[in-house]
Coordinates of C-alpha atoms and ligand atoms in Angstrom, one line a residue:
X1 CA -72.2 250.4 17.3
X2 CA -68.7 250.4 16.5
X3 CA -66.9 246.9 17.0
X4 CA -63.0 247.2 17.8
X5 CA -60.7 244.4 18.0
X6 CA -57.5 244.2 19.9
X7 CA -55.1 241.4 19.2
X8 CA -52.6 239.5 21.4
X9 CA -49.8 242.1 20.3
X10 CA -51.7 245.2 21.3
X11 CA -52.3 243.9 25.0
X12 CA -49.1 242.1 25.4
X13 CA -48.0 244.3 28.6
X14 CA -49.3 247.1 30.9
X15 CA -48.0 249.7 28.3
X16 CA -50.2 247.9 25.8
X17 CA -53.3 248.1 28.0
X18 CA -52.7 251.7 28.8
X19 CA -52.4 252.3 25.1
X20 CA -55.8 250.8 24.4
X21 CA -57.3 253.4 27.1
X22 CA -55.5 256.1 25.0
X23 CA -56.9 254.8 21.8
X24 CA -60.4 254.9 23.3
X25 CA -59.8 258.3 24.5
X26 CA -59.0 259.5 20.9
X27 CA -61.6 257.8 19.1
X28 CA -64.5 257.6 21.5
X29 CA -65.8 254.6 23.4
X30 CA -69.6 255.0 23.7
X31 CA -71.6 252.5 21.8
X32 CA -68.5 250.3 21.2
X33 CA -67.8 246.5 21.5
X34 CA -64.3 245.5 22.2
X35 CA -63.3 242.1 21.2
X36 CA -60.0 241.2 22.9
X37 CA -57.4 238.4 22.3
X38 CA -55.3 236.7 24.8
X39 CA -52.4 238.8 25.8
X40 CA -49.1 238.4 23.8
X41 CA -48.1 234.9 23.0
X42 CA -50.5 233.3 25.8
X43 CA -52.2 231.1 23.6
X44 CA -49.0 229.5 22.6
X45 CA -48.2 229.4 26.4
X46 CA -51.4 227.5 27.1
X47 CA -50.9 225.2 24.2
X48 CA -47.6 224.1 26.0
X49 CA -49.6 223.6 29.3
X50 CA -51.9 221.3 27.2
X51 CA -49.2 219.4 26.0
X52 CA -47.5 218.9 29.3
X53 CA -50.9 217.8 30.6
X54 CA -51.4 215.0 27.9
X55 CA -47.8 213.9 28.3
X56 CA -48.1 213.8 32.0
X57 CA -44.9 215.9 32.0
X58 CA -43.4 217.1 35.4
X59 CA -43.1 220.3 33.7
X60 CA -46.9 220.9 33.8
X61 CA -46.9 223.0 36.9
X62 CA -44.1 225.2 35.7
X63 CA -45.7 225.8 32.5
X64 CA -49.0 226.9 34.4
X65 CA -46.7 229.0 36.6
X66 CA -45.3 230.9 33.5
X67 CA -48.8 232.0 32.4
X68 CA -49.7 233.2 36.0
X69 CA -46.3 235.0 36.5
X70 CA -46.8 236.8 33.0
X71 CA -50.2 237.8 33.9
X72 CA -49.6 238.8 37.6
X73 CA -46.8 240.9 36.5
X74 CA -49.3 243.0 34.1
X75 CA -51.7 243.2 37.0
X76 CA -49.1 244.5 39.3
X77 CA -47.8 247.2 36.6
X78 CA -51.3 248.4 36.1
X79 CA -52.9 248.3 39.5
X80 CA -50.6 249.4 42.5
X81 CA -53.4 249.0 45.1
X82 CA -53.6 245.2 45.9
X83 CA -57.0 245.7 47.1
X84 CA -58.4 246.3 43.7
X85 CA -60.9 243.6 42.8
X86 CA -58.8 242.6 39.7
X87 CA -56.4 240.5 41.9
X88 CA -59.2 238.2 43.2
X89 CA -60.7 238.1 39.8
X90 CA -57.6 236.8 38.0
X91 CA -56.9 234.5 40.8
X92 CA -60.2 232.9 40.6
X93 CA -59.7 232.3 36.8
X94 CA -56.4 230.5 37.6
X95 CA -58.1 228.5 40.4
X96 CA -60.7 227.4 37.6
X97 CA -57.9 226.4 35.3
X98 CA -56.2 224.4 37.9
X99 CA -59.6 222.8 39.2
X100 CA -59.9 221.7 35.5
X101 CA -56.5 220.3 35.3
X102 CA -57.0 218.3 38.4
X103 CA -60.5 216.9 37.7
X104 CA -60.9 216.6 34.1
X105 CA -61.7 212.9 33.0
X106 CA -62.0 213.6 29.2
X107 CA -59.4 211.9 27.1
X108 CA -60.6 214.0 23.9
X109 CA -57.8 216.3 23.1
X110 CA -59.6 218.8 21.1
X111 CA -62.1 219.3 23.9
X112 CA -59.5 219.6 26.6
X113 CA -57.7 222.0 24.5
X114 CA -60.7 224.4 24.1
X115 CA -61.5 224.2 27.8
X116 CA -57.7 225.3 28.6
X117 CA -56.9 227.7 25.8
X118 CA -59.9 229.7 26.5
X119 CA -58.4 231.0 29.8
X120 CA -56.1 233.4 27.7
X121 CA -59.1 235.3 26.4
X122 CA -61.1 235.1 29.8
X123 CA -58.3 236.4 31.7
X124 CA -57.0 239.2 29.2
X125 CA -60.6 240.6 29.1
X126 CA -60.8 240.5 32.8
X127 CA -57.7 242.7 33.3
X128 CA -58.8 244.9 30.6
X129 CA -62.3 245.6 31.9
X130 CA -60.9 246.2 35.4
X131 CA -58.5 248.7 34.1
X132 CA -61.0 250.6 32.2
X133 CA -63.3 250.7 35.0
X134 CA -60.3 252.0 37.2
X135 CA -59.7 254.7 34.8
X136 CA -63.3 255.8 35.0
X137 CA -64.9 254.1 31.9
X138 CA -68.4 252.6 32.3
X139 CA -67.7 249.2 31.2
X140 CA -69.6 245.7 30.9
X141 CA -67.6 242.6 30.7
X142 CA -69.4 240.1 28.8
X143 CA -68.8 236.2 28.6
X144 CA -68.8 235.6 24.8
X145 CA -69.7 232.0 25.5
X146 CA -73.3 233.2 26.5
X147 CA -73.5 234.8 22.8
X148 CA -71.8 232.9 20.2
X149 CA -73.1 229.4 19.9
X150 CA -71.5 226.7 18.0
X151 CA -71.5 222.9 17.2
X152 CA -69.0 220.8 19.2
X153 CA -66.4 220.5 16.6
X154 CA -63.6 221.7 19.2
X155 CA -60.9 223.8 18.1
X156 CA -62.6 224.5 14.7
X157 CA -66.2 225.1 15.7
X158 CA -69.0 226.1 13.3
X159 CA -71.2 229.2 14.3
X160 CA -74.8 228.5 14.9
X161 CA -76.0 231.8 13.3
X162 CA -79.5 231.5 14.2
X163 CA -79.0 231.2 18.0
X164 CA -76.1 233.5 18.1
X165 CA -78.1 236.2 16.4
X166 CA -80.9 235.9 19.1
X167 CA -78.6 236.0 21.9
X168 CA -76.7 239.0 20.5
X169 CA -79.9 241.0 19.7
X170 CA -81.4 240.4 23.2
X171 CA -78.5 241.0 25.3
X172 CA -76.1 243.6 24.3
X173 CA -76.5 247.0 26.0
X174 CA -75.5 250.1 24.0
X175 CA -74.3 253.4 25.3
X176 CA -71.3 251.9 27.3
X177 CA -68.1 250.1 26.7
X178 CA -68.8 246.4 26.1
X179 CA -65.7 244.1 26.3
X180 CA -65.7 240.6 25.5
X181 CA -63.3 237.7 24.4
X182 CA -62.3 236.9 20.7
X183 CA -62.0 233.2 19.5
X184 CA -64.1 231.5 21.9
X185 CA -67.9 230.2 21.7
X186 CA -69.9 227.4 23.5
X187 CA -71.7 224.3 22.4
X188 CA -75.1 223.1 23.3
X189 CA -74.0 221.8 26.5
X190 CA -72.3 225.0 27.3
X191 CA -68.8 223.7 27.0
X192 CA -66.3 226.1 25.7
X193 CA -65.3 226.0 22.0
X194 CA -62.9 227.7 19.8
X195 CA -63.1 229.0 16.2
X196 CA -59.6 228.1 15.2
X197 CA -56.5 230.0 15.7
X198 CA -56.3 233.5 15.0
X199 CA -60.2 233.4 15.2
X200 CA -60.8 236.7 17.1
X201 CA -61.1 238.7 13.9
X202 CA -63.9 236.4 12.9
X203 CA -65.5 237.2 16.2
X204 CA -65.5 240.6 15.5
X205 CA -67.1 239.9 12.1
X206 CA -69.8 237.9 13.8
X207 CA -70.8 240.5 16.5
X208 CA -70.8 243.2 13.7
X209 CA -73.2 241.1 11.5
X210 CA -75.5 240.3 14.3
X211 CA -75.6 243.9 15.5
X212 CA -75.6 245.6 12.2
X213 CA -72.8 247.5 13.3
X214 CA -71.5 250.7 11.7
X215 CA -68.0 249.3 11.3
X216 CA -65.5 247.0 12.3
X217 CA -61.9 248.4 13.3
X218 CA -58.9 245.9 13.7
X219 CA -56.2 247.9 15.6
X220 CA -52.7 246.7 14.7
X221 CA -49.2 247.5 15.1
X222 CA -48.9 248.4 11.4
X223 CA -50.4 251.5 9.7
X224 CA -52.9 249.2 7.7
X225 CA -52.6 246.8 4.9
X226 CA -49.6 247.3 2.6
X227 CA -49.2 246.1 -1.0
X228 CA -46.2 244.1 -0.1
X229 CA -44.5 242.9 3.0
X230 CA -41.9 245.5 3.9
X231 CA -39.5 242.8 4.9
X232 CA -39.2 241.6 1.4
X233 CA -39.9 244.7 -0.6
X234 CA -38.5 248.4 -0.5
X235 CA -41.3 250.9 -1.3
X236 CA -44.0 248.8 0.2
X237 CA -47.0 251.4 0.4
X238 CA -50.2 251.6 2.4
X239 CA -53.4 250.7 0.7
X240 CA -56.1 253.4 1.4
X241 CA -59.1 251.2 0.3
X242 CA -59.7 247.5 -1.0
X243 CA -62.9 246.2 -2.1
X244 CA -64.3 243.1 -0.4
X245 CA -63.7 240.9 -3.5
X246 CA -60.1 242.1 -3.9
X247 CA -59.5 241.4 -0.3
X248 CA -60.8 237.8 -0.5
X249 CA -58.7 237.5 -3.5
X250 CA -55.5 238.7 -1.7
X251 CA -56.3 236.5 1.2
X252 CA -56.8 233.4 -1.2
X253 CA -53.3 233.9 -2.5
X254 CA -51.8 233.9 1.1
X255 CA -51.7 237.6 1.9
X256 CA -52.2 238.0 5.7
X257 CA -54.8 240.7 5.0
X258 CA -57.8 239.3 6.7
X259 CA -59.4 235.8 6.6
X260 CA -62.0 235.3 4.1
X261 CA -64.1 233.8 6.9
X262 CA -64.0 237.1 8.5
X263 CA -64.8 239.1 5.4
X264 CA -67.9 237.0 4.3
X265 CA -70.4 238.3 7.1
X266 CA -69.1 241.9 6.7
X267 CA -69.5 241.6 2.8
X268 CA -73.0 240.3 3.1
X269 CA -74.1 243.6 5.0
X270 CA -71.6 245.8 3.6
X271 CA -70.2 246.6 6.9
X272 CA -66.7 248.3 6.4
X273 CA -63.6 246.8 8.0
X274 CA -60.9 249.3 9.1
X275 CA -57.4 248.1 9.7
X276 CA -55.7 251.0 11.7
X277 CA -52.6 251.7 13.8
X278 CA -52.9 251.4 17.5
X279 CA -50.0 253.7 17.6
X280 CA -51.5 256.5 15.5
X281 CA -55.1 255.9 15.9
X282 CA -56.3 259.0 14.3
X283 CA -54.6 258.1 11.0
X284 CA -57.2 256.6 8.3
X285 CA -55.4 253.3 7.8
X286 CA -57.0 250.9 5.2
X287 CA -60.6 250.5 4.7
X288 CA -62.2 247.3 3.2
X289 CA -65.4 248.1 1.9
X290 CA -67.7 248.5 -1.1
X291 CA -66.1 250.6 -3.5
X292 CA -63.1 250.8 -6.0
X293 CA -61.1 247.5 -6.0
X294 CA -57.8 249.1 -5.0
X295 CA -56.9 252.6 -4.2
X296 CA -54.1 253.4 -4.9
X297 CA -54.2 251.0 -7.7
X298 CA -50.8 249.2 -7.1
X299 CA -49.4 246.0 -7.8
X300 CA -49.7 243.8 -4.6
X301 CA -47.1 241.2 -3.7
X302 CA -47.6 238.0 -1.8
X303 CA -44.5 236.0 -1.0
X304 CA -44.5 232.5 0.2
X305 CA -41.0 231.1 1.1
X306 CA -40.1 227.5 1.8
X307 CA -42.3 225.9 -0.7
X308 CA -41.8 222.6 -2.5
X309 CA -42.1 222.4 -6.3
X310 CA -43.1 218.7 -7.4
X311 CA -43.5 217.7 -11.0
X312 CA -45.1 214.2 -11.7
X313 CA -45.0 212.8 -15.2
X314 CA -46.3 209.4 -16.3
X315 CA -43.8 206.7 -16.6
X316 CA -44.8 205.4 -20.0
X317 CA -45.7 208.7 -21.6
X318 CA -49.5 208.3 -21.1
X319 CA -51.7 211.2 -20.4
X320 CA -52.3 212.3 -16.8
X321 CA -56.0 212.1 -16.8
X322 CA -58.8 213.3 -14.3
X323 CA -58.6 210.0 -12.4
X324 CA -54.8 210.6 -11.6
X325 CA -55.3 214.2 -10.8
X326 CA -58.1 213.4 -8.2
X327 CA -55.9 210.6 -6.8
X328 CA -52.9 212.9 -6.4
X329 CA -55.1 215.5 -4.7
X330 CA -56.4 213.0 -2.2
X331 CA -53.0 212.1 -1.4
X332 CA -51.8 215.8 -0.7
X333 CA -54.9 216.2 1.4
X334 CA -54.2 213.1 3.2
X335 CA -50.5 214.1 3.9
X336 CA -51.6 217.7 4.7
X337 CA -49.6 219.3 2.0
X338 CA -51.2 222.6 1.0
X339 CA -51.3 223.3 -2.6
X340 CA -50.8 226.8 -3.7
X341 CA -50.4 226.5 -7.3
X342 CA -51.1 224.0 -10.0
X343 CA -50.0 223.7 -13.6
X344 CA -50.6 220.7 -16.0
X345 CA -49.8 219.6 -19.4
X346 CA -50.5 216.3 -21.3
X347 CA -47.9 214.3 -19.6
X348 CA -46.9 216.2 -16.5
X349 CA -48.4 217.9 -13.6
X350 CA -46.8 220.5 -11.5
X351 CA -47.7 221.7 -8.1
X352 CA -46.2 224.2 -5.7
X353 CA -46.9 223.0 -2.2
X354 CA -46.4 223.7 1.5
X355 CA -45.1 220.8 3.5
X356 CA -45.7 222.1 7.1
X357 CA -45.8 218.7 8.6
X358 CA -42.8 217.2 6.9
X359 CA -44.6 214.6 5.2
X360 CA -43.3 214.7 1.8
X361 CA -40.9 211.8 2.0
X362 CA -43.8 209.6 3.0
X363 CA -45.9 210.8 0.1
X364 CA -43.0 210.7 -2.2
X365 CA -42.7 206.9 -1.5
X366 CA -46.3 206.4 -2.6
X367 CA -46.2 208.7 -5.8
X368 CA -43.0 207.3 -7.1
X369 CA -44.8 203.9 -7.6
X370 CA -46.7 205.3 -10.1
X371 CA -45.3 208.4 -11.5
X372 CA -41.9 209.8 -12.2
X373 CA -41.4 212.5 -9.4
X374 CA -39.2 215.4 -9.6
X375 CA -39.0 217.8 -6.9
X376 CA -37.2 221.1 -5.9
X377 CA -37.1 221.9 -2.3
X378 CA -36.9 225.4 -0.8
X379 CA -38.4 227.5 -3.6
X380 CA -40.4 230.8 -3.1
X381 CA -43.7 231.5 -4.8
X382 CA -44.6 235.0 -5.6
X383 CA -47.9 236.1 -6.5
X384 CA -48.6 239.5 -8.0
X385 CA -52.1 240.8 -8.2
X386 CA -52.4 243.6 -11.0
X387 CA -48.9 242.7 -12.3
X388 CA -47.1 244.9 -14.7
X389 CA -43.6 244.6 -16.4
X390 CA -41.8 246.5 -13.6
X391 CA -43.7 244.3 -11.1
X392 CA -42.7 241.2 -12.9
X393 CA -39.2 242.3 -13.1
X394 CA -38.9 243.1 -9.4
X395 CA -39.5 239.4 -8.6
X396 CA -37.7 237.6 -11.4
X397 CA -34.5 239.8 -11.0
X398 CA -31.5 237.7 -10.0
X399 CA -33.5 234.5 -9.6
X400 CA -33.9 231.3 -11.4
X401 CA -37.6 231.1 -12.7
X402 CA -38.9 227.6 -12.3
X403 CA -42.4 228.1 -13.3
X404 CA -44.7 231.1 -14.3
X405 CA -48.4 231.2 -14.7
X406 CA -50.2 234.2 -15.9
X407 CA -54.0 235.1 -15.9
X408 CA -55.6 238.4 -16.5
X409 CA -54.9 240.0 -13.2
X410 CA -52.8 237.6 -11.3
X411 CA -49.1 236.4 -12.1
X412 CA -47.6 233.6 -10.0
X413 CA -43.9 233.0 -10.3
X414 CA -41.9 230.1 -8.6
X415 CA -38.2 230.9 -8.0
X416 CA -35.2 229.8 -6.6
X417 CA -32.4 232.0 -5.2
X418 CA -29.1 231.9 -7.5
Ligands
LIG1 N1 -55.6 234.0 20.8 C1 -56.0 233.3 19.8 C2 -54.7 232.9 19.1 O1 -53.7 233.4 19.3 C3 -57.1 234.0 18.8 C4 -56.6 235.3 18.4 O2 -55.7 235.9 18.7 O3 -57.0 235.7 17.2 O4 -54.8 232.2 18.0
MG2 MG1 -53.4 236.2 18.8

């Protein structure tokens, strides 16, 4: 079996859904399992519904209407005949959502979040599978919650592999096109859970693992994985082959390749992962698989903007020892600052961090009691895997280099624009 994942951007409108059909025509759909995300920015729109629900805001009903209007438009663009069963099916999903909003008694934010946000995937797959049937493809819509079992850690649920494996081995029919939801699972009591934002790739990997699938393909609006972000680098080129290990390294440094969580199950069974263009589905794209680390062997660039470079030194010239470092890390963790680079010397300690939640001022107040704190805001962290002089020059040119760290294969540079 082949597992295909279509993300939100690939099904953001009627054209996108028709394009999924075209892709399937070109690459075949027998023995295929489609994992599909919510359409376009639906997950964000549902997050707004959740916020309004908890705020008891009068905007709640208009937020729900937005989501409805968006999907209804897509359904109308795809199916002219209003007698098609898709209209009733989608309406019934929205009734379930409204019923939940009217009757829920749980004050647990994460629980409520999962019960609501899941409608994005339930509705997208309903529309898609009706469309495939309408176009004459024999299709089976599967509720993923009957397959992927998890703990009850809502919004970041952990998969129960044993139960999941059992469900998948027993109940997936091959030979036809199977369609199911990414991102969702269910707990012991059959309440809906989710695997974390952007979790649909992981869903594809879970199914592939349990099915011993031939391959996973992630269909994207780009030709594959590039060695650099074309927004920041001229001459970005496509990587044909990346080993699992190299892909995990790249992801670790922040490349938006594929999440390590997605790669692990695939790597265990050596199932290849292809990243391909849904615009040109017959092009080869990138293969993440067993084999050479990188082909072509290019330097890979990862850029993280908007970083904060913090240097701590001891007030009295004493050494910064393990206890200090573990205390500092505990604080970063508590204030949700993500550490992307560390460098220490005897009396100073520098870190490059991301302060997504704007907590640095608060943290600084605590740190300043014990250390001399220097910091530089709005710096950029460049990571180059497989660097060489030319690559280094590219990132250092016309910039002030604040910190540099070099290991055998990886060079990291913190810079400030002049
Ligand atoms: N729809 C979910 C999200 O936007 C899951 C996914 O797309 O992978 O986070
Ligand atoms: Mg998405």
